[in-house]
Amino acid sequence: MIRPRWSVWLIKATFAGRFLAARATWVPVLGGLINRLLFDGDRIVYLPKDTIVRVNEPIPPQVDMVLPSQVVEHFVEQASTRWVMNTCICRESSKCRDYPIELGCLFLGRAAAGIDPALGHPVTKAEALDHLRRCREAGLVHMVGRNKLDTVWLGIGPGTQLLTICNCCPCCCLWRMLPQLSPDISGRVTRMPGVSVAVTERCIGCGTCTRACFVDAIDLSDGRAVIGDACRGCGRCVEVCPQKAIELSVDYGQAVAQAIGGIAPLVDLT
């Protein structure tokens, strides 16, 4: 149990320097080593909030409403082990004042049973779902997937038996360093399949969305916002736009199933 506590101290002490560390991934040889040690086999998906999703075509009466939260709920249902961290290490390291520090990651799978009890505790299915609900109500955004970095700092494994559900704020999230990471690594963090984000004619080019985007995917051109390919579809821009000029839509026919199908083969949760 010593290693994870030492790792926690190290993360907190160096967290502010993660952007500089991310730039090291562009260095030949060193970047490849970092990739293999910390990110090999990863796939992580950002899920937009249920409250900002617009379904992009009529839903037949016999089909249920598509909600991004159904992705994480599916994995909670499937998992044999569920573990909630006592705090969010990102918000704790950043001394966040805007979002709850006590709402930490949810880890699923047998490897989670090896986490240091000082850092969290096992929960039931109902408790795990309630934890995720409280995270959404607090304005946090889910990220779900296989994240090798978590097996490293927690000192557990194998990675094929650990699924991470992060509950991210826009100010402290580790993955704010995505624009600084090499494409080989940053490309492992994607938007939810079937999600599209569009700027409407209501845009007046105020720039509010450019400041809200944690991956620097929005620019201003000719007096209006332009969303680039780096967009992860988190929907923060939709929430902050004072003109309600940005819309996030989801294809009800494929989004949830494709998101689950892209992650499920990477992790054994039984």
mmCIF file of C-alpha atoms in Angstrom:
data_model
loop_
_atom_site.group_PDB
_atom_site.id
_atom_site.type_symbol
_atom_site.label_atom_id
_atom_site.label_comp_id
_atom_site.label_asym_id
_atom_site.label_seq_id
_atom_site.Cartn_x
_atom_site.Cartn_y
_atom_site.Cartn_z
ATOM 1 C CA MET A 1 0.000 0.000 0.000
ATOM 2 C CA ILE A 2 3.025 2.318 0.224
ATOM 3 C CA ARG A 3 3.415 2.931 -3.501
ATOM 4 C CA PRO A 4 -0.020 4.479 -4.171
ATOM 5 C CA ARG A 5 0.312 6.918 -1.247
ATOM 6 C CA TRP A 6 3.739 7.968 -2.488
ATOM 7 C CA SER A 7 2.273 8.343 -5.973
ATOM 8 C CA VAL A 8 -0.526 10.546 -4.640
ATOM 9 C CA TRP A 9 1.996 12.859 -3.010
ATOM 10 C CA LEU A 10 4.003 13.040 -6.240
ATOM 11 C CA ILE A 11 0.941 13.805 -8.372
ATOM 12 C CA LYS A 12 -0.161 16.606 -6.056
ATOM 13 C CA ALA A 13 3.330 18.098 -5.965
ATOM 14 C CA THR A 14 3.785 18.086 -9.749
ATOM 15 C CA PHE A 15 0.215 18.510 -11.022
ATOM 16 C CA ALA A 16 0.639 22.136 -12.064
ATOM 17 C CA GLY A 17 3.543 21.106 -14.283
ATOM 18 C CA ARG A 18 1.561 18.574 -16.311
ATOM 19 C CA PHE A 19 1.378 20.880 -19.335
ATOM 20 C CA LEU A 20 5.162 21.047 -19.552
ATOM 21 C CA ALA A 21 5.387 17.278 -19.091
ATOM 22 C CA ALA A 22 2.854 16.806 -21.897
ATOM 23 C CA ARG A 23 5.101 18.680 -24.324
ATOM 24 C CA ALA A 24 7.793 16.074 -23.675
ATOM 25 C CA THR A 25 5.642 13.559 -25.561
ATOM 26 C CA TRP A 26 6.637 15.311 -28.810
ATOM 27 C CA VAL A 27 10.316 14.518 -28.236
ATOM 28 C CA PRO A 28 11.449 11.579 -30.402
ATOM 29 C CA VAL A 29 12.118 8.352 -28.487
ATOM 30 C CA LEU A 30 11.070 9.940 -25.173
ATOM 31 C CA GLY A 31 7.524 10.433 -26.440
ATOM 32 C CA GLY A 32 7.319 6.815 -27.551
ATOM 33 C CA LEU A 33 8.542 5.635 -24.151
ATOM 34 C CA ILE A 34 5.968 7.743 -22.316
ATOM 35 C CA ASN A 35 3.272 6.404 -24.621
ATOM 36 C CA ARG A 36 4.161 2.765 -23.909
ATOM 37 C CA LEU A 37 4.571 3.240 -20.156
ATOM 38 C CA LEU A 38 1.482 5.333 -19.425
ATOM 39 C CA PHE A 39 -0.997 5.206 -22.325
ATOM 40 C CA ASP A 40 -0.556 1.946 -24.212
ATOM 41 C CA GLY A 41 -3.891 0.320 -25.046
ATOM 42 C CA ASP A 42 -5.956 3.273 -23.862
ATOM 43 C CA ARG A 43 -9.264 4.445 -25.208
ATOM 44 C CA ILE A 44 -11.188 7.146 -23.349
ATOM 45 C CA VAL A 45 -14.489 8.712 -24.393
ATOM 46 C CA TYR A 46 -15.931 12.042 -23.298
ATOM 47 C CA LEU A 47 -19.669 11.954 -22.648
ATOM 48 C CA PRO A 48 -21.689 15.159 -22.972
ATOM 49 C CA LYS A 49 -24.181 15.967 -20.265
ATOM 50 C CA ASP A 50 -27.657 14.503 -20.692
ATOM 51 C CA THR A 51 -29.168 17.968 -20.194
ATOM 52 C CA ILE A 52 -27.580 19.538 -23.292
ATOM 53 C CA VAL A 53 -28.155 16.770 -25.824
ATOM 54 C CA ARG A 54 -30.480 17.386 -28.760
ATOM 55 C CA VAL A 55 -31.508 14.289 -30.702
ATOM 56 C CA ASN A 56 -30.887 15.008 -34.385
ATOM 57 C CA GLU A 57 -33.895 13.192 -35.794
ATOM 58 C CA PRO A 58 -37.329 12.102 -34.563
ATOM 59 C CA ILE A 59 -37.297 9.103 -32.229
ATOM 60 C CA PRO A 60 -39.772 6.331 -33.005
ATOM 61 C CA PRO A 61 -42.277 5.748 -30.169
ATOM 62 C CA GLN A 62 -40.858 2.305 -29.378
ATOM 63 C CA VAL A 63 -37.297 3.636 -28.946
ATOM 64 C CA ASP A 64 -36.071 5.044 -25.624
ATOM 65 C CA MET A 65 -34.471 8.481 -25.392
ATOM 66 C CA VAL A 66 -30.703 8.401 -25.948
ATOM 67 C CA LEU A 67 -28.735 9.692 -22.959
ATOM 68 C CA PRO A 68 -24.930 9.679 -22.743
ATOM 69 C CA SER A 69 -25.147 8.605 -19.098
ATOM 70 C CA GLN A 70 -26.484 5.251 -20.326
ATOM 71 C CA VAL A 71 -22.915 4.388 -21.328
ATOM 72 C CA VAL A 72 -21.503 4.598 -17.798
ATOM 73 C CA GLU A 73 -24.618 3.011 -16.334
ATOM 74 C CA HIS A 74 -24.120 0.008 -18.615
ATOM 75 C CA PHE A 75 -20.619 -0.581 -17.297
ATOM 76 C CA VAL A 76 -21.714 -0.156 -13.686
ATOM 77 C CA GLU A 77 -24.335 -2.846 -14.261
ATOM 78 C CA GLN A 78 -21.759 -5.212 -15.773
ATOM 79 C CA ALA A 79 -18.956 -4.774 -13.237
ATOM 80 C CA SER A 80 -18.218 -7.297 -10.497
ATOM 81 C CA THR A 81 -16.297 -4.698 -8.460
ATOM 82 C CA ARG A 82 -17.081 -0.993 -8.046
ATOM 83 C CA TRP A 83 -14.815 1.408 -6.175
ATOM 84 C CA VAL A 84 -15.311 5.126 -5.450
ATOM 85 C CA MET A 85 -12.373 7.346 -4.596
ATOM 86 C CA ASN A 86 -12.689 9.614 -1.561
ATOM 87 C CA THR A 87 -11.632 12.677 -3.528
ATOM 88 C CA CYS A 88 -10.857 13.806 -7.058
ATOM 89 C CA ILE A 89 -7.080 13.941 -7.182
ATOM 90 C CA CYS A 90 -7.181 16.562 -9.954
ATOM 91 C CA ARG A 91 -9.427 18.965 -8.017
ATOM 92 C CA GLU A 92 -7.615 18.256 -4.757
ATOM 93 C CA SER A 93 -4.236 18.953 -6.380
ATOM 94 C CA SER A 94 -5.581 22.192 -7.877
ATOM 95 C CA LYS A 95 -7.433 23.206 -4.691
ATOM 96 C CA CYS A 96 -10.599 23.629 -6.752
ATOM 97 C CA ARG A 97 -13.135 26.119 -5.396
ATOM 98 C CA ASP A 98 -15.840 25.699 -8.027
ATOM 99 C CA TYR A 99 -16.621 21.958 -8.022
ATOM 100 C CA PRO A 100 -16.822 19.332 -5.245
ATOM 101 C CA ILE A 101 -13.451 17.808 -4.406
ATOM 102 C CA GLU A 102 -15.144 14.912 -2.624
ATOM 103 C CA LEU A 103 -16.690 13.547 -5.837
ATOM 104 C CA GLY A 104 -13.884 11.306 -7.063
ATOM 105 C CA CYS A 105 -13.387 8.770 -9.832
ATOM 106 C CA LEU A 106 -15.353 5.538 -10.018
ATOM 107 C CA PHE A 107 -13.255 2.475 -10.870
ATOM 108 C CA LEU A 108 -14.792 -0.745 -12.152
ATOM 109 C CA GLY A 109 -13.391 -4.259 -12.507
ATOM 110 C CA ARG A 110 -11.524 -6.778 -10.384
ATOM 111 C CA ALA A 111 -8.304 -4.744 -10.381
ATOM 112 C CA ALA A 112 -10.114 -2.029 -8.414
ATOM 113 C CA ALA A 113 -10.194 -4.333 -5.390
ATOM 114 C CA GLY A 114 -6.443 -3.744 -5.035
ATOM 115 C CA ILE A 115 -6.744 0.027 -4.513
ATOM 116 C CA ASP A 116 -5.393 1.301 -1.194
ATOM 117 C CA PRO A 117 -8.380 1.524 1.235
ATOM 118 C CA ALA A 118 -7.065 4.884 2.411
ATOM 119 C CA LEU A 119 -7.955 6.323 -0.998
ATOM 120 C CA GLY A 120 -11.515 5.069 -1.393
ATOM 121 C CA HIS A 121 -13.993 2.296 -0.735
ATOM 122 C CA PRO A 122 -16.040 -0.377 -2.506
ATOM 123 C CA VAL A 123 -19.671 0.455 -3.294
ATOM 124 C CA THR A 124 -22.785 -1.369 -4.387
ATOM 125 C CA LYS A 125 -24.329 -0.955 -7.819
ATOM 126 C CA ALA A 126 -26.956 1.393 -6.413
ATOM 127 C CA GLU A 127 -24.317 3.469 -4.622
ATOM 128 C CA ALA A 128 -22.206 3.692 -7.772
ATOM 129 C CA LEU A 129 -25.152 4.907 -9.838
ATOM 130 C CA ASP A 130 -26.053 7.432 -7.145
ATOM 131 C CA HIS A 131 -22.458 8.693 -7.102
ATOM 132 C CA LEU A 132 -22.577 9.276 -10.859
ATOM 133 C CA ARG A 133 -25.926 11.033 -10.555
ATOM 134 C CA ARG A 134 -24.518 13.410 -7.936
ATOM 135 C CA CYS A 135 -21.538 14.103 -10.171
ATOM 136 C CA ARG A 136 -23.824 15.097 -13.051
ATOM 137 C CA GLU A 137 -25.928 17.276 -10.750
ATOM 138 C CA ALA A 138 -22.747 19.055 -9.647
ATOM 139 C CA GLY A 139 -21.991 19.961 -13.276
ATOM 140 C CA LEU A 140 -19.249 17.397 -13.853
ATOM 141 C CA VAL A 141 -18.697 15.607 -17.161
ATOM 142 C CA HIS A 142 -18.042 11.859 -17.383
ATOM 143 C CA MET A 143 -14.995 10.395 -19.112
ATOM 144 C CA VAL A 144 -15.025 6.627 -19.435
ATOM 145 C CA GLY A 145 -12.519 4.133 -20.732
ATOM 146 C CA ARG A 146 -9.339 2.214 -20.201
ATOM 147 C CA ASN A 147 -6.640 4.474 -18.778
ATOM 148 C CA LYS A 148 -3.270 2.817 -18.148
ATOM 149 C CA LEU A 149 -2.096 5.830 -16.175
ATOM 150 C CA ASP A 150 -4.506 4.879 -13.388
ATOM 151 C CA THR A 151 -3.025 1.402 -13.020
ATOM 152 C CA VAL A 152 0.421 3.005 -12.718
ATOM 153 C CA TRP A 153 -0.259 5.571 -10.002
ATOM 154 C CA LEU A 154 -2.593 3.253 -8.092
ATOM 155 C CA GLY A 155 -0.131 0.366 -8.298
ATOM 156 C CA ILE A 156 -2.746 -2.144 -9.434
ATOM 157 C CA GLY A 157 -3.436 -4.334 -12.436
ATOM 158 C CA PRO A 158 -3.861 -5.758 -14.880
ATOM 159 C CA GLY A 159 -5.117 -2.869 -16.971
ATOM 160 C CA THR A 160 -7.477 -5.193 -18.785
ATOM 161 C CA GLN A 161 -9.440 -5.482 -15.522
ATOM 162 C CA LEU A 162 -9.828 -1.792 -14.716
ATOM 163 C CA LEU A 163 -12.272 0.702 -16.218
ATOM 164 C CA THR A 164 -12.049 4.352 -15.240
ATOM 165 C CA ILE A 165 -14.980 6.747 -14.976
ATOM 166 C CA CYS A 166 -13.654 10.242 -14.304
ATOM 167 C CA ASN A 167 -15.992 13.055 -13.347
ATOM 168 C CA CYS A 168 -14.348 16.127 -14.785
ATOM 169 C CA CYS A 169 -14.601 19.851 -14.203
ATOM 170 C CA PRO A 170 -13.429 22.355 -16.835
ATOM 171 C CA CYS A 171 -10.847 23.978 -14.580
ATOM 172 C CA CYS A 172 -8.798 21.155 -13.037
ATOM 173 C CA CYS A 173 -9.106 18.116 -15.313
ATOM 174 C CA LEU A 174 -5.852 16.294 -16.026
ATOM 175 C CA TRP A 175 -6.823 16.154 -19.695
ATOM 176 C CA ARG A 176 -6.694 19.908 -20.108
ATOM 177 C CA MET A 177 -3.203 19.028 -21.293
ATOM 178 C CA LEU A 178 -4.606 17.379 -24.443
ATOM 179 C CA PRO A 179 -3.524 20.244 -26.752
ATOM 180 C CA GLN A 180 0.057 19.800 -25.522
ATOM 181 C CA LEU A 181 0.160 16.004 -25.959
ATOM 182 C CA SER A 182 1.463 14.329 -29.094
ATOM 183 C CA PRO A 183 -1.233 13.120 -31.529
ATOM 184 C CA ASP A 184 -0.415 9.475 -30.756
ATOM 185 C CA ILE A 185 -1.554 10.030 -27.169
ATOM 186 C CA SER A 186 -4.181 12.768 -27.474
ATOM 187 C CA GLY A 187 -5.913 10.732 -30.191
ATOM 188 C CA ARG A 188 -6.789 8.102 -27.597
ATOM 189 C CA VAL A 189 -9.248 10.539 -25.998
ATOM 190 C CA THR A 190 -12.262 10.934 -28.264
ATOM 191 C CA ARG A 191 -15.783 12.260 -28.431
ATOM 192 C CA MET A 192 -18.767 9.959 -28.054
ATOM 193 C CA PRO A 193 -19.724 8.316 -31.380
ATOM 194 C CA GLY A 194 -22.716 9.952 -33.030
ATOM 195 C CA VAL A 195 -22.142 13.313 -31.327
ATOM 196 C CA SER A 196 -21.837 16.472 -33.385
ATOM 197 C CA VAL A 197 -21.419 20.091 -32.306
ATOM 198 C CA ALA A 198 -22.475 22.973 -34.550
ATOM 199 C CA VAL A 199 -22.478 26.762 -34.418
ATOM 200 C CA THR A 200 -25.777 28.317 -35.536
ATOM 201 C CA GLU A 201 -26.572 31.679 -37.110
ATOM 202 C CA ARG A 202 -27.219 33.108 -33.627
ATOM 203 C CA CYS A 203 -23.445 33.348 -33.015
ATOM 204 C CA ILE A 204 -22.209 36.942 -32.612
ATOM 205 C CA GLY A 205 -18.539 36.094 -32.130
ATOM 206 C CA CYS A 206 -18.319 37.082 -28.451
ATOM 207 C CA GLY A 207 -15.602 34.502 -27.765
ATOM 208 C CA THR A 208 -17.097 33.070 -24.578
ATOM 209 C CA CYS A 209 -16.913 29.543 -25.975
ATOM 210 C CA THR A 210 -13.224 29.846 -26.852
ATOM 211 C CA ARG A 211 -12.425 30.420 -23.192
ATOM 212 C CA ALA A 212 -14.576 27.504 -22.076
ATOM 213 C CA CYS A 213 -13.064 24.903 -24.419
ATOM 214 C CA PHE A 214 -10.505 22.852 -22.524
ATOM 215 C CA VAL A 215 -8.924 21.437 -25.699
ATOM 216 C CA ASP A 216 -8.593 24.752 -27.567
ATOM 217 C CA ALA A 217 -10.840 23.446 -30.342
ATOM 218 C CA ILE A 218 -12.740 26.704 -30.951
ATOM 219 C CA ASP A 219 -11.466 29.763 -32.835
ATOM 220 C CA LEU A 220 -13.066 32.970 -34.031
ATOM 221 C CA SER A 221 -13.112 33.586 -37.765
ATOM 222 C CA ASP A 222 -14.954 36.363 -39.600
ATOM 223 C CA GLY A 223 -16.841 37.295 -36.455
ATOM 224 C CA ARG A 224 -18.169 33.863 -35.503
ATOM 225 C CA ALA A 225 -17.033 30.741 -33.683
ATOM 226 C CA VAL A 226 -15.551 27.851 -35.643
ATOM 227 C CA ILE A 227 -15.278 24.416 -34.018
ATOM 228 C CA GLY A 228 -12.303 22.354 -35.146
ATOM 229 C CA ASP A 229 -11.572 18.652 -35.356
ATOM 230 C CA ALA A 230 -9.997 18.650 -31.872
ATOM 231 C CA CYS A 231 -13.464 18.998 -30.311
ATOM 232 C CA ARG A 232 -14.223 16.161 -27.883
ATOM 233 C CA GLY A 233 -17.949 16.905 -27.718
ATOM 234 C CA CYS A 234 -18.073 17.603 -23.981
ATOM 235 C CA GLY A 235 -20.647 20.359 -24.502
ATOM 236 C CA ARG A 236 -19.130 23.000 -22.247
ATOM 237 C CA CYS A 237 -19.427 25.530 -25.052
ATOM 238 C CA VAL A 238 -23.139 24.806 -25.368
ATOM 239 C CA GLU A 239 -23.660 25.613 -21.701
ATOM 240 C CA VAL A 240 -21.722 28.869 -21.571
ATOM 241 C CA CYS A 241 -22.826 30.468 -24.862
ATOM 242 C CA PRO A 242 -24.899 33.550 -23.907
ATOM 243 C CA GLN A 243 -26.652 33.513 -27.293
ATOM 244 C CA LYS A 244 -27.496 29.781 -27.171
ATOM 245 C CA ALA A 245 -25.807 29.662 -30.550
ATOM 246 C CA ILE A 246 -24.093 26.273 -30.225
ATOM 247 C CA GLU A 247 -25.968 22.994 -30.443
ATOM 248 C CA LEU A 248 -24.859 19.483 -29.569
ATOM 249 C CA SER A 249 -26.761 16.634 -31.167
ATOM 250 C CA VAL A 250 -26.593 12.860 -30.966
ATOM 251 C CA ASP A 251 -27.594 10.153 -33.395
ATOM 252 C CA TYR A 252 -30.036 8.066 -31.366
ATOM 253 C CA GLY A 253 -29.520 5.040 -33.594
ATOM 254 C CA GLN A 254 -25.848 4.413 -32.817
ATOM 255 C CA ALA A 255 -24.353 6.617 -30.109
ATOM 256 C CA VAL A 256 -24.730 4.565 -26.935
ATOM 257 C CA ALA A 257 -24.165 1.153 -28.541
ATOM 258 C CA GLN A 258 -21.072 2.330 -30.425
ATOM 259 C CA ALA A 259 -19.576 3.995 -27.367
ATOM 260 C CA ILE A 260 -20.048 0.820 -25.345
ATOM 261 C CA GLY A 261 -18.801 -1.357 -28.205
ATOM 262 C CA GLY A 262 -15.619 0.664 -28.561
ATOM 263 C CA ILE A 263 -14.664 0.282 -24.897
ATOM 264 C CA ALA A 264 -16.044 -3.101 -23.806
ATOM 265 C CA PRO A 265 -13.488 -5.294 -25.670
ATOM 266 C CA LEU A 266 -10.626 -3.520 -23.877
ATOM 267 C CA VAL A 267 -11.688 -4.372 -20.325
ATOM 268 C CA ASP A 268 -12.989 -7.505 -18.598
ATOM 269 C CA LEU A 269 -15.360 -6.344 -15.870
ATOM 270 C CA THR A 270 -16.614 -9.758 -14.737
#
